[in-house]
Amino acid sequence: MPANAPFPRQTRRPVGDYCTCGCVLFLIFLIVHITDALLVYYYGYTFAHPYPRNDLNRTMGHWQRYTWLMWIFTVFLGFSDVVVFCFVVMKSKNDCAKCILAPIGLCVTVMVFYMPFIIESWAETYAWHHGCIGAQMQVVLQASPCYGPANFAVAHYFIGNSPVYTYQLVRQPSNFLNFSLQTIDSSSLATNFSSLGYPSIQSIAYDFVSKTIVGNCTSTAAAPNSTFPCLSGSFYPSNNYLSFNLTDFRANSSTAPIYLRAVDKNWFFSEEPPRVVLKDGDGMTVLETDVASQCTALKLCMRSRGAGPETIVPVALVLWKQMDFASYCDCGHHEGALV
C-alpha cells in the first residue's frame, strides 16, 4: 500500500440497528414466557376446577397430552433461559451489568422450572379449602397410606367444619365391599333419630358379581341396636357412566326408585384420583368430587344434608377407587381391581 494511500474506512452498524434487534429479541422473550405462563395458569386452573370439564380435561387423554405439552415447553424454555443468560453475561464487558444480569437470569430460570410445582400446590390447597363452598355437606375420603391396612378406608362427613358421622369401607375377598357406619361424631345428632340427617343406614353390601346392593338400617321403634333390611338396588361401577338404581323401603321414604348417573363416561383413571359428578333423575347434582390431597385423601361436595341413599351409597364406590389411587400414588402399585 503506498505511504500516502488512505486507510480503508471501517463501517460501523448504526446504533439504531442494535436497538431494533434488541427490541425484537426482547419481544420474542416476552411472548415465549407469556405463553409458558398461560400454559401453567390453565394447568393450575383446570387442576383446581376439574368441573365443569373443558377442552383440556374432556378426556384423560386430552389432559395427559396437555400436561406433557406444558412440561416439555417449560423444560425447554428453562434450559433456553440458562443458555441465553449465560451467553449475555459472558459477552458483557460491563461488570456492573454482569452483577445485575446474573441474579435476574437465575431468578427467571428458577421460576420457569418451579412454577408448575408452585401453581399445582397452590391450586390444590385453594381447591381443598374452597372447592366445596356452597355445598350442604362435604365428605373427606381417607384411604390408607403405603404399608397401611390396604383393605380399609373411611369417609368422614362434615357440615361446614363440624364432623357429623363416619363410615368405614372394607374391601372383602370374592368381589364384595361392605360400607358401614363407624361413629356418629355429632353429639346433637346422635340422639335425634327423627332428623333427616341422622345416619340410620347401618351397613351396605356391594356385590360386584351380580351388581346388586343390599342395605340394613337401624330401627328407632324397636330395640336401639336392632337393624332391618331397608335398601336394595343395582349399580354399574365400570368406567362407562357410573350409575345406581336404588329403592328405599323405610316408612318415611318415597317408594319411587332413586336413579343416579355420572355426567361423564370415565370416572376413574390409572394415575389420577376418581373424578365424577353424579346427578339424579331430575338433573340435580347430588355428588361432585373436589381434589385429592397427599395421595390418600379426597374431598367430595354433597348437595344435601340428608343421610339418604343418594348421600351414602355412591360414596363407597368413590372411596373404593380412591383406595386404588392411594395405593398407586403412595406405594407405586395398584391393588387388585374388582371390575
mmCIF file of C-alpha atoms in Angstrom:
data_model
loop_
_atom_site.group_PDB
_atom_site.id
_atom_site.type_symbol
_atom_site.label_atom_id
_atom_site.label_comp_id
_atom_site.label_asym_id
_atom_site.label_seq_id
_atom_site.Cartn_x
_atom_site.Cartn_y
_atom_site.Cartn_z
ATOM 1 C CA MET A 1 0.000 0.000 0.000
ATOM 2 C CA PRO A 2 1.506 3.423 -0.924
ATOM 3 C CA ALA A 3 2.526 5.587 2.004
ATOM 4 C CA ASN A 4 0.047 8.302 1.068
ATOM 5 C CA ALA A 5 -2.824 5.902 0.393
ATOM 6 C CA PRO A 6 -5.880 6.476 2.614
ATOM 7 C CA PHE A 7 -6.759 3.838 5.204
ATOM 8 C CA PRO A 8 -9.842 1.763 4.345
ATOM 9 C CA ARG A 9 -12.926 3.169 6.011
ATOM 10 C CA GLN A 10 -14.300 0.943 8.803
ATOM 11 C CA THR A 11 -18.047 0.945 8.686
ATOM 12 C CA ARG A 12 -19.973 0.502 11.906
ATOM 13 C CA ARG A 13 -23.527 -0.726 12.150
ATOM 14 C CA PRO A 14 -25.811 2.125 13.147
ATOM 15 C CA VAL A 15 -26.864 2.185 16.790
ATOM 16 C CA GLY A 16 -30.481 2.024 15.652
ATOM 17 C CA ASP A 17 -29.924 -1.449 14.189
ATOM 18 C CA TYR A 18 -28.745 -2.757 17.562
ATOM 19 C CA CYS A 19 -31.755 -1.201 19.269
ATOM 20 C CA THR A 20 -34.142 -2.766 16.756
ATOM 21 C CA CYS A 21 -32.511 -6.182 17.110
ATOM 22 C CA GLY A 22 -32.604 -5.915 20.902
ATOM 23 C CA CYS A 23 -36.263 -4.916 20.900
ATOM 24 C CA VAL A 24 -37.188 -7.837 18.640
ATOM 25 C CA LEU A 25 -35.313 -10.316 20.843
ATOM 26 C CA PHE A 26 -36.892 -8.874 23.988
ATOM 27 C CA LEU A 27 -40.341 -9.097 22.366
ATOM 28 C CA ILE A 28 -39.733 -12.757 21.487
ATOM 29 C CA PHE A 29 -38.538 -13.322 25.065
ATOM 30 C CA LEU A 30 -41.762 -11.823 26.433
ATOM 31 C CA ILE A 31 -44.048 -13.727 24.046
ATOM 32 C CA VAL A 32 -42.436 -17.080 24.823
ATOM 33 C CA HIS A 33 -42.561 -16.528 28.586
ATOM 34 C CA ILE A 34 -46.144 -15.249 28.490
ATOM 35 C CA THR A 35 -47.101 -18.370 26.516
ATOM 36 C CA ASP A 36 -45.480 -20.551 29.155
ATOM 37 C CA ALA A 37 -47.224 -18.600 31.920
ATOM 38 C CA LEU A 38 -50.599 -19.149 30.222
ATOM 39 C CA LEU A 39 -49.935 -22.874 29.813
ATOM 40 C CA VAL A 40 -49.073 -23.157 33.510
ATOM 41 C CA TYR A 41 -52.033 -20.981 34.542
ATOM 42 C CA TYR A 42 -54.597 -23.091 32.681
ATOM 43 C CA TYR A 43 -52.944 -26.215 34.060
ATOM 44 C CA GLY A 44 -53.395 -24.926 37.600
ATOM 45 C CA TYR A 45 -56.920 -23.648 36.960
ATOM 46 C CA THR A 46 -58.088 -26.947 35.482
ATOM 47 C CA PHE A 47 -56.375 -28.838 38.300
ATOM 48 C CA ALA A 48 -58.273 -26.777 40.889
ATOM 49 C CA HIS A 49 -61.573 -26.731 38.938
ATOM 50 C CA PRO A 50 -61.946 -30.143 37.260
ATOM 51 C CA TYR A 51 -65.679 -29.479 36.770
ATOM 52 C CA PRO A 52 -67.305 -28.497 34.587
ATOM 53 C CA ARG A 53 -64.908 -30.205 32.209
ATOM 54 C CA ASN A 54 -63.324 -28.129 29.478
ATOM 55 C CA ASP A 55 -61.336 -28.901 26.340
ATOM 56 C CA LEU A 56 -58.204 -29.598 28.400
ATOM 57 C CA ASN A 57 -59.690 -32.374 30.552
ATOM 58 C CA ARG A 58 -62.600 -33.504 28.383
ATOM 59 C CA THR A 59 -60.980 -36.931 28.434
ATOM 60 C CA MET A 60 -57.983 -38.286 30.304
ATOM 61 C CA GLY A 61 -56.069 -38.425 27.019
ATOM 62 C CA HIS A 62 -56.631 -34.691 26.446
ATOM 63 C CA TRP A 63 -55.431 -33.869 29.947
ATOM 64 C CA GLN A 64 -52.321 -36.037 29.681
ATOM 65 C CA ARG A 65 -51.366 -34.535 26.315
ATOM 66 C CA TYR A 66 -51.804 -31.018 27.631
ATOM 67 C CA THR A 67 -49.733 -31.834 30.728
ATOM 68 C CA TRP A 68 -46.924 -33.260 28.593
ATOM 69 C CA LEU A 69 -47.040 -30.234 26.290
ATOM 70 C CA MET A 70 -46.777 -27.870 29.242
ATOM 71 C CA TRP A 71 -43.856 -29.735 30.809
ATOM 72 C CA ILE A 72 -41.917 -30.102 27.541
ATOM 73 C CA PHE A 73 -42.388 -26.418 26.732
ATOM 74 C CA THR A 74 -41.449 -25.375 30.280
ATOM 75 C CA VAL A 75 -38.313 -27.530 30.466
ATOM 76 C CA PHE A 76 -37.166 -26.415 27.009
ATOM 77 C CA LEU A 77 -37.750 -22.783 27.953
ATOM 78 C CA GLY A 78 -35.867 -23.208 31.215
ATOM 79 C CA PHE A 79 -32.775 -24.619 29.528
ATOM 80 C CA SER A 80 -33.012 -21.933 26.840
ATOM 81 C CA ASP A 81 -33.023 -19.257 29.540
ATOM 82 C CA VAL A 82 -29.883 -20.761 31.069
ATOM 83 C CA VAL A 83 -28.087 -20.644 27.714
ATOM 84 C CA VAL A 84 -29.262 -17.124 26.854
ATOM 85 C CA PHE A 85 -28.405 -15.546 30.181
ATOM 86 C CA CYS A 86 -25.009 -17.282 30.350
ATOM 87 C CA PHE A 87 -24.195 -16.018 26.845
ATOM 88 C CA VAL A 88 -25.276 -12.459 27.664
ATOM 89 C CA VAL A 89 -23.319 -12.393 30.932
ATOM 90 C CA MET A 90 -20.150 -13.751 29.309
ATOM 91 C CA LYS A 91 -20.357 -11.303 26.393
ATOM 92 C CA SER A 92 -20.994 -8.313 28.609
ATOM 93 C CA LYS A 93 -17.892 -6.182 29.233
ATOM 94 C CA ASN A 94 -19.532 -4.174 31.984
ATOM 95 C CA ASP A 95 -19.009 -5.672 35.444
ATOM 96 C CA CYS A 96 -21.985 -3.777 36.802
ATOM 97 C CA ALA A 97 -24.223 -5.234 34.079
ATOM 98 C CA LYS A 98 -22.958 -8.718 34.904
ATOM 99 C CA CYS A 99 -23.853 -8.232 38.574
ATOM 100 C CA ILE A 100 -27.384 -7.256 37.545
ATOM 101 C CA LEU A 101 -27.973 -9.821 34.788
ATOM 102 C CA ALA A 102 -26.661 -12.863 36.688
ATOM 103 C CA PRO A 103 -29.217 -12.806 39.564
ATOM 104 C CA ILE A 104 -32.035 -11.831 37.179
ATOM 105 C CA GLY A 105 -31.225 -14.785 34.942
ATOM 106 C CA LEU A 106 -31.024 -17.116 37.933
ATOM 107 C CA CYS A 107 -34.405 -15.958 39.265
ATOM 108 C CA VAL A 108 -36.111 -16.244 35.866
ATOM 109 C CA THR A 109 -34.708 -19.731 35.279
ATOM 110 C CA VAL A 110 -35.694 -20.994 38.731
ATOM 111 C CA MET A 111 -39.207 -19.569 38.365
ATOM 112 C CA VAL A 112 -39.664 -21.167 34.948
ATOM 113 C CA PHE A 113 -38.613 -24.596 36.225
ATOM 114 C CA TYR A 114 -40.559 -24.499 39.507
ATOM 115 C CA MET A 115 -43.668 -22.560 38.505
ATOM 116 C CA PRO A 116 -45.736 -25.685 37.613
ATOM 117 C CA PHE A 117 -44.965 -27.196 41.038
ATOM 118 C CA ILE A 118 -45.844 -23.932 42.790
ATOM 119 C CA ILE A 119 -49.074 -23.488 40.839
ATOM 120 C CA GLU A 120 -50.150 -27.103 41.377
ATOM 121 C CA SER A 121 -49.508 -26.879 45.120
ATOM 122 C CA TRP A 122 -51.377 -23.578 45.373
ATOM 123 C CA ALA A 123 -54.271 -24.847 43.254
ATOM 124 C CA GLU A 124 -54.591 -28.000 45.361
ATOM 125 C CA THR A 125 -54.594 -26.012 48.606
ATOM 126 C CA TYR A 126 -57.084 -23.478 47.253
ATOM 127 C CA ALA A 127 -59.452 -26.133 45.915
ATOM 128 C CA TRP A 128 -59.240 -28.167 49.116
ATOM 129 C CA HIS A 129 -60.330 -25.185 51.233
ATOM 130 C CA HIS A 130 -62.717 -23.513 48.786
ATOM 131 C CA GLY A 131 -63.891 -26.215 46.367
ATOM 132 C CA CYS A 132 -66.990 -27.159 48.382
ATOM 133 C CA ILE A 133 -68.156 -23.637 49.216
ATOM 134 C CA GLY A 134 -71.902 -23.630 48.628
ATOM 135 C CA ALA A 135 -72.257 -27.373 49.205
ATOM 136 C CA GLN A 136 -74.552 -28.536 52.004
ATOM 137 C CA MET A 137 -72.108 -31.188 53.169
ATOM 138 C CA GLN A 138 -68.577 -32.303 52.419
ATOM 139 C CA VAL A 139 -67.055 -35.745 52.760
ATOM 140 C CA VAL A 140 -63.360 -36.397 53.274
ATOM 141 C CA LEU A 141 -62.381 -39.824 51.979
ATOM 142 C CA GLN A 142 -59.309 -41.200 53.700
ATOM 143 C CA ALA A 143 -57.584 -44.241 52.225
ATOM 144 C CA SER A 144 -54.692 -45.994 53.922
ATOM 145 C CA PRO A 145 -51.129 -44.843 53.213
ATOM 146 C CA CYS A 146 -48.463 -47.175 51.933
ATOM 147 C CA TYR A 147 -47.954 -50.196 54.203
ATOM 148 C CA GLY A 148 -51.206 -49.402 55.998
ATOM 149 C CA PRO A 149 -54.272 -51.672 56.087
ATOM 150 C CA ALA A 150 -54.927 -51.771 52.342
ATOM 151 C CA ASN A 151 -58.477 -53.141 52.620
ATOM 152 C CA PHE A 152 -59.836 -50.473 54.978
ATOM 153 C CA ALA A 153 -60.761 -46.835 54.393
ATOM 154 C CA VAL A 154 -63.075 -44.286 55.984
ATOM 155 C CA ALA A 155 -65.406 -41.489 54.874
ATOM 156 C CA HIS A 156 -65.748 -38.539 57.269
ATOM 157 C CA TYR A 157 -68.920 -36.476 56.754
ATOM 158 C CA PHE A 158 -68.815 -32.771 57.663
ATOM 159 C CA ILE A 159 -71.305 -29.919 57.762
ATOM 160 C CA GLY A 160 -69.084 -26.898 57.449
ATOM 161 C CA ASN A 161 -66.081 -27.776 59.585
ATOM 162 C CA SER A 162 -68.086 -29.829 62.077
ATOM 163 C CA PRO A 163 -67.876 -33.639 61.824
ATOM 164 C CA VAL A 164 -71.240 -35.403 61.871
ATOM 165 C CA TYR A 165 -70.591 -39.106 61.224
ATOM 166 C CA THR A 166 -68.071 -41.560 59.779
ATOM 167 C CA TYR A 167 -68.488 -44.648 57.604
ATOM 168 C CA GLN A 168 -65.897 -47.370 57.089
ATOM 169 C CA LEU A 169 -65.300 -49.280 53.866
ATOM 170 C CA VAL A 170 -63.985 -52.838 53.976
ATOM 171 C CA ARG A 171 -62.833 -54.457 50.745
ATOM 172 C CA GLN A 172 -63.595 -58.143 51.140
ATOM 173 C CA PRO A 173 -62.404 -61.073 49.033
ATOM 174 C CA SER A 174 -64.567 -62.528 46.284
ATOM 175 C CA ASN A 175 -65.796 -59.251 44.792
ATOM 176 C CA PHE A 176 -67.550 -57.707 47.785
ATOM 177 C CA LEU A 177 -67.475 -54.331 49.514
ATOM 178 C CA ASN A 178 -69.029 -53.508 52.863
ATOM 179 C CA PHE A 179 -69.734 -49.891 53.849
ATOM 180 C CA SER A 180 -70.880 -49.488 57.448
ATOM 181 C CA LEU A 181 -71.486 -46.751 59.999
ATOM 182 C CA GLN A 182 -68.490 -46.447 62.305
ATOM 183 C CA THR A 183 -69.251 -43.475 64.565
ATOM 184 C CA ILE A 184 -71.712 -40.611 64.975
ATOM 185 C CA ASP A 185 -69.434 -37.674 65.667
ATOM 186 C CA SER A 186 -72.092 -35.038 66.393
ATOM 187 C CA SER A 187 -73.490 -35.233 69.936
ATOM 188 C CA SER A 188 -76.647 -33.361 68.931
ATOM 189 C CA LEU A 189 -77.294 -35.743 66.036
ATOM 190 C CA ALA A 190 -76.583 -38.933 67.987
ATOM 191 C CA THR A 191 -79.934 -38.816 69.814
ATOM 192 C CA ASN A 192 -82.008 -37.017 67.174
ATOM 193 C CA PHE A 193 -83.396 -40.124 65.466
ATOM 194 C CA SER A 194 -86.099 -38.220 63.594
ATOM 195 C CA SER A 195 -83.647 -35.882 61.854
ATOM 196 C CA LEU A 196 -83.220 -36.333 58.111
ATOM 197 C CA GLY A 197 -79.501 -36.033 58.749
ATOM 198 C CA TYR A 198 -79.411 -38.976 61.160
ATOM 199 C CA PRO A 199 -77.397 -41.828 59.555
ATOM 200 C CA SER A 200 -79.886 -44.637 60.047
ATOM 201 C CA ILE A 201 -78.338 -46.658 57.188
ATOM 202 C CA GLN A 202 -76.199 -49.009 59.243
ATOM 203 C CA SER A 203 -74.453 -51.019 56.543
ATOM 204 C CA ILE A 204 -74.450 -51.561 52.781
ATOM 205 C CA ALA A 205 -73.152 -54.621 50.938
ATOM 206 C CA TYR A 206 -71.978 -54.319 47.329
ATOM 207 C CA ASP A 207 -71.864 -57.480 45.222
ATOM 208 C CA PHE A 208 -69.679 -56.920 42.152
ATOM 209 C CA VAL A 209 -70.711 -60.223 40.580
ATOM 210 C CA SER A 210 -74.460 -59.585 40.448
ATOM 211 C CA LYS A 211 -74.022 -55.770 40.596
ATOM 212 C CA THR A 212 -76.550 -55.543 43.433
ATOM 213 C CA ILE A 213 -76.767 -53.545 46.646
ATOM 214 C CA VAL A 214 -78.409 -54.551 49.923
ATOM 215 C CA GLY A 215 -78.607 -52.199 52.912
ATOM 216 C CA ASN A 216 -79.636 -52.506 56.553
ATOM 217 C CA CYS A 217 -80.930 -49.661 58.703
ATOM 218 C CA THR A 218 -81.156 -49.009 62.417
ATOM 219 C CA SER A 219 -84.645 -49.368 63.845
ATOM 220 C CA THR A 220 -85.697 -46.431 66.035
ATOM 221 C CA ALA A 221 -89.006 -48.041 67.024
ATOM 222 C CA ALA A 222 -87.632 -51.386 68.178
ATOM 223 C CA ALA A 223 -84.535 -52.069 70.246
ATOM 224 C CA PRO A 224 -81.816 -49.414 69.738
ATOM 225 C CA ASN A 225 -79.310 -51.830 68.242
ATOM 226 C CA SER A 226 -81.673 -53.798 66.011
ATOM 227 C CA THR A 227 -81.473 -53.494 62.240
ATOM 228 C CA PHE A 228 -83.753 -54.388 59.347
ATOM 229 C CA PRO A 229 -83.362 -54.576 55.541
ATOM 230 C CA CYS A 230 -84.196 -51.145 54.190
ATOM 231 C CA LEU A 231 -82.371 -50.693 50.918
ATOM 232 C CA SER A 232 -81.855 -52.589 47.696
ATOM 233 C CA GLY A 233 -80.879 -51.844 44.156
ATOM 234 C CA SER A 234 -78.327 -52.247 41.426
ATOM 235 C CA PHE A 235 -75.185 -50.399 40.407
ATOM 236 C CA TYR A 236 -72.891 -50.275 37.405
ATOM 237 C CA PRO A 237 -69.344 -49.482 38.559
ATOM 238 C CA SER A 238 -67.477 -49.922 35.272
ATOM 239 C CA ASN A 239 -65.717 -46.965 33.648
ATOM 240 C CA ASN A 240 -68.767 -46.325 31.493
ATOM 241 C CA TYR A 241 -71.105 -43.865 33.233
ATOM 242 C CA LEU A 242 -71.232 -44.889 36.886
ATOM 243 C CA SER A 243 -74.893 -45.327 37.828
ATOM 244 C CA PHE A 244 -77.178 -46.510 40.630
ATOM 245 C CA ASN A 245 -80.812 -47.623 40.747
ATOM 246 C CA LEU A 246 -81.933 -47.737 44.393
ATOM 247 C CA THR A 247 -85.114 -48.335 46.375
ATOM 248 C CA ASP A 248 -85.504 -47.152 49.979
ATOM 249 C CA PHE A 249 -88.028 -49.215 51.983
ATOM 250 C CA ARG A 250 -88.099 -47.034 55.093
ATOM 251 C CA ALA A 251 -91.515 -45.769 56.185
ATOM 252 C CA ASN A 252 -90.621 -42.087 55.870
ATOM 253 C CA SER A 253 -89.161 -42.501 52.379
ATOM 254 C CA SER A 254 -90.715 -42.406 48.940
ATOM 255 C CA THR A 255 -91.110 -45.791 47.277
ATOM 256 C CA ALA A 256 -90.057 -44.296 43.935
ATOM 257 C CA PRO A 257 -86.685 -45.617 42.745
ATOM 258 C CA ILE A 258 -83.684 -43.337 43.150
ATOM 259 C CA TYR A 259 -81.692 -43.115 39.943
ATOM 260 C CA LEU A 260 -78.193 -41.625 39.921
ATOM 261 C CA ARG A 261 -75.896 -41.350 36.910
ATOM 262 C CA ALA A 262 -72.480 -39.857 36.204
ATOM 263 C CA VAL A 263 -72.288 -36.888 33.852
ATOM 264 C CA ASP A 264 -69.097 -38.118 32.173
ATOM 265 C CA LYS A 265 -68.321 -41.588 30.870
ATOM 266 C CA ASN A 266 -64.926 -42.072 32.532
ATOM 267 C CA TRP A 267 -64.804 -41.576 36.279
ATOM 268 C CA PHE A 268 -61.678 -43.446 37.422
ATOM 269 C CA PHE A 269 -58.186 -43.443 35.961
ATOM 270 C CA SER A 270 -54.952 -45.383 36.305
ATOM 271 C CA GLU A 271 -52.815 -42.464 37.517
ATOM 272 C CA GLU A 272 -55.357 -39.949 38.822
ATOM 273 C CA PRO A 273 -57.894 -39.845 41.666
ATOM 274 C CA PRO A 274 -61.509 -40.617 40.772
ATOM 275 C CA ARG A 275 -63.435 -37.712 39.268
ATOM 276 C CA VAL A 276 -67.186 -37.817 38.990
ATOM 277 C CA VAL A 277 -70.324 -35.697 39.077
ATOM 278 C CA LEU A 278 -73.481 -37.653 39.905
ATOM 279 C CA LYS A 279 -76.923 -36.311 39.051
ATOM 280 C CA ASP A 280 -80.337 -37.637 39.981
ATOM 281 C CA GLY A 281 -83.296 -38.281 37.706
ATOM 282 C CA ASP A 282 -84.295 -34.598 37.851
ATOM 283 C CA GLY A 283 -80.881 -33.473 36.659
ATOM 284 C CA MET A 284 -79.838 -32.107 40.061
ATOM 285 C CA THR A 285 -76.242 -32.606 41.157
ATOM 286 C CA VAL A 286 -76.016 -34.980 44.117
ATOM 287 C CA LEU A 287 -72.272 -35.513 44.449
ATOM 288 C CA GLU A 288 -69.162 -33.930 42.970
ATOM 289 C CA THR A 289 -65.519 -34.788 43.579
ATOM 290 C CA ASP A 290 -63.158 -31.989 44.554
ATOM 291 C CA VAL A 291 -59.386 -32.601 44.714
ATOM 292 C CA ALA A 292 -57.085 -35.163 46.283
ATOM 293 C CA SER A 293 -54.520 -34.294 48.938
ATOM 294 C CA GLN A 294 -51.362 -36.157 49.949
ATOM 295 C CA CYS A 295 -52.309 -39.153 47.768
ATOM 296 C CA THR A 296 -54.630 -40.686 50.352
ATOM 297 C CA ALA A 297 -57.353 -38.058 50.890
ATOM 298 C CA LEU A 298 -60.112 -36.952 48.521
ATOM 299 C CA LYS A 299 -62.894 -34.468 49.187
ATOM 300 C CA LEU A 300 -66.476 -34.772 47.928
ATOM 301 C CA CYS A 301 -69.040 -31.977 47.753
ATOM 302 C CA MET A 302 -72.592 -33.065 48.594
ATOM 303 C CA ARG A 303 -75.712 -31.083 47.688
ATOM 304 C CA SER A 304 -77.864 -32.397 50.539
ATOM 305 C CA ARG A 305 -77.540 -32.735 54.312
ATOM 306 C CA GLY A 306 -79.876 -35.689 54.382
ATOM 307 C CA ALA A 307 -78.476 -39.125 55.163
ATOM 308 C CA GLY A 308 -80.449 -40.889 52.444
ATOM 309 C CA PRO A 309 -79.220 -43.487 49.956
ATOM 310 C CA GLU A 310 -78.067 -40.830 47.473
ATOM 311 C CA THR A 311 -75.734 -39.418 50.155
ATOM 312 C CA ILE A 312 -74.340 -42.707 51.462
ATOM 313 C CA VAL A 313 -74.427 -45.340 48.701
ATOM 314 C CA PRO A 314 -72.271 -43.725 45.957
ATOM 315 C CA VAL A 315 -69.605 -42.528 48.410
ATOM 316 C CA ALA A 316 -68.412 -46.096 48.949
ATOM 317 C CA LEU A 317 -67.690 -46.563 45.238
ATOM 318 C CA VAL A 318 -65.678 -43.342 45.029
ATOM 319 C CA LEU A 319 -63.783 -44.326 48.184
ATOM 320 C CA TRP A 320 -63.071 -47.745 46.662
ATOM 321 C CA LYS A 321 -61.370 -46.128 43.668
ATOM 322 C CA GLN A 322 -59.596 -43.647 45.919
ATOM 323 C CA MET A 323 -58.056 -46.669 47.665
ATOM 324 C CA ASP A 324 -56.663 -47.819 44.325
ATOM 325 C CA PHE A 325 -55.281 -44.363 43.569
ATOM 326 C CA ALA A 326 -53.708 -44.071 47.033
ATOM 327 C CA SER A 327 -52.030 -47.433 46.509
ATOM 328 C CA TYR A 328 -50.613 -46.270 43.179
ATOM 329 C CA CYS A 329 -49.668 -42.767 44.316
ATOM 330 C CA ASP A 330 -48.196 -43.597 47.715
ATOM 331 C CA CYS A 331 -46.864 -47.106 47.091
ATOM 332 C CA GLY A 332 -46.293 -47.163 43.345
ATOM 333 C CA HIS A 333 -48.581 -50.084 42.513
ATOM 334 C CA HIS A 334 -52.238 -50.933 42.030
ATOM 335 C CA GLU A 335 -54.401 -53.104 44.216
ATOM 336 C CA GLY A 336 -56.440 -55.816 42.574
ATOM 337 C CA ALA A 337 -59.493 -54.253 40.983
ATOM 338 C CA LEU A 338 -62.944 -55.724 41.470
ATOM 339 C CA VAL A 339 -64.087 -54.756 37.978
#
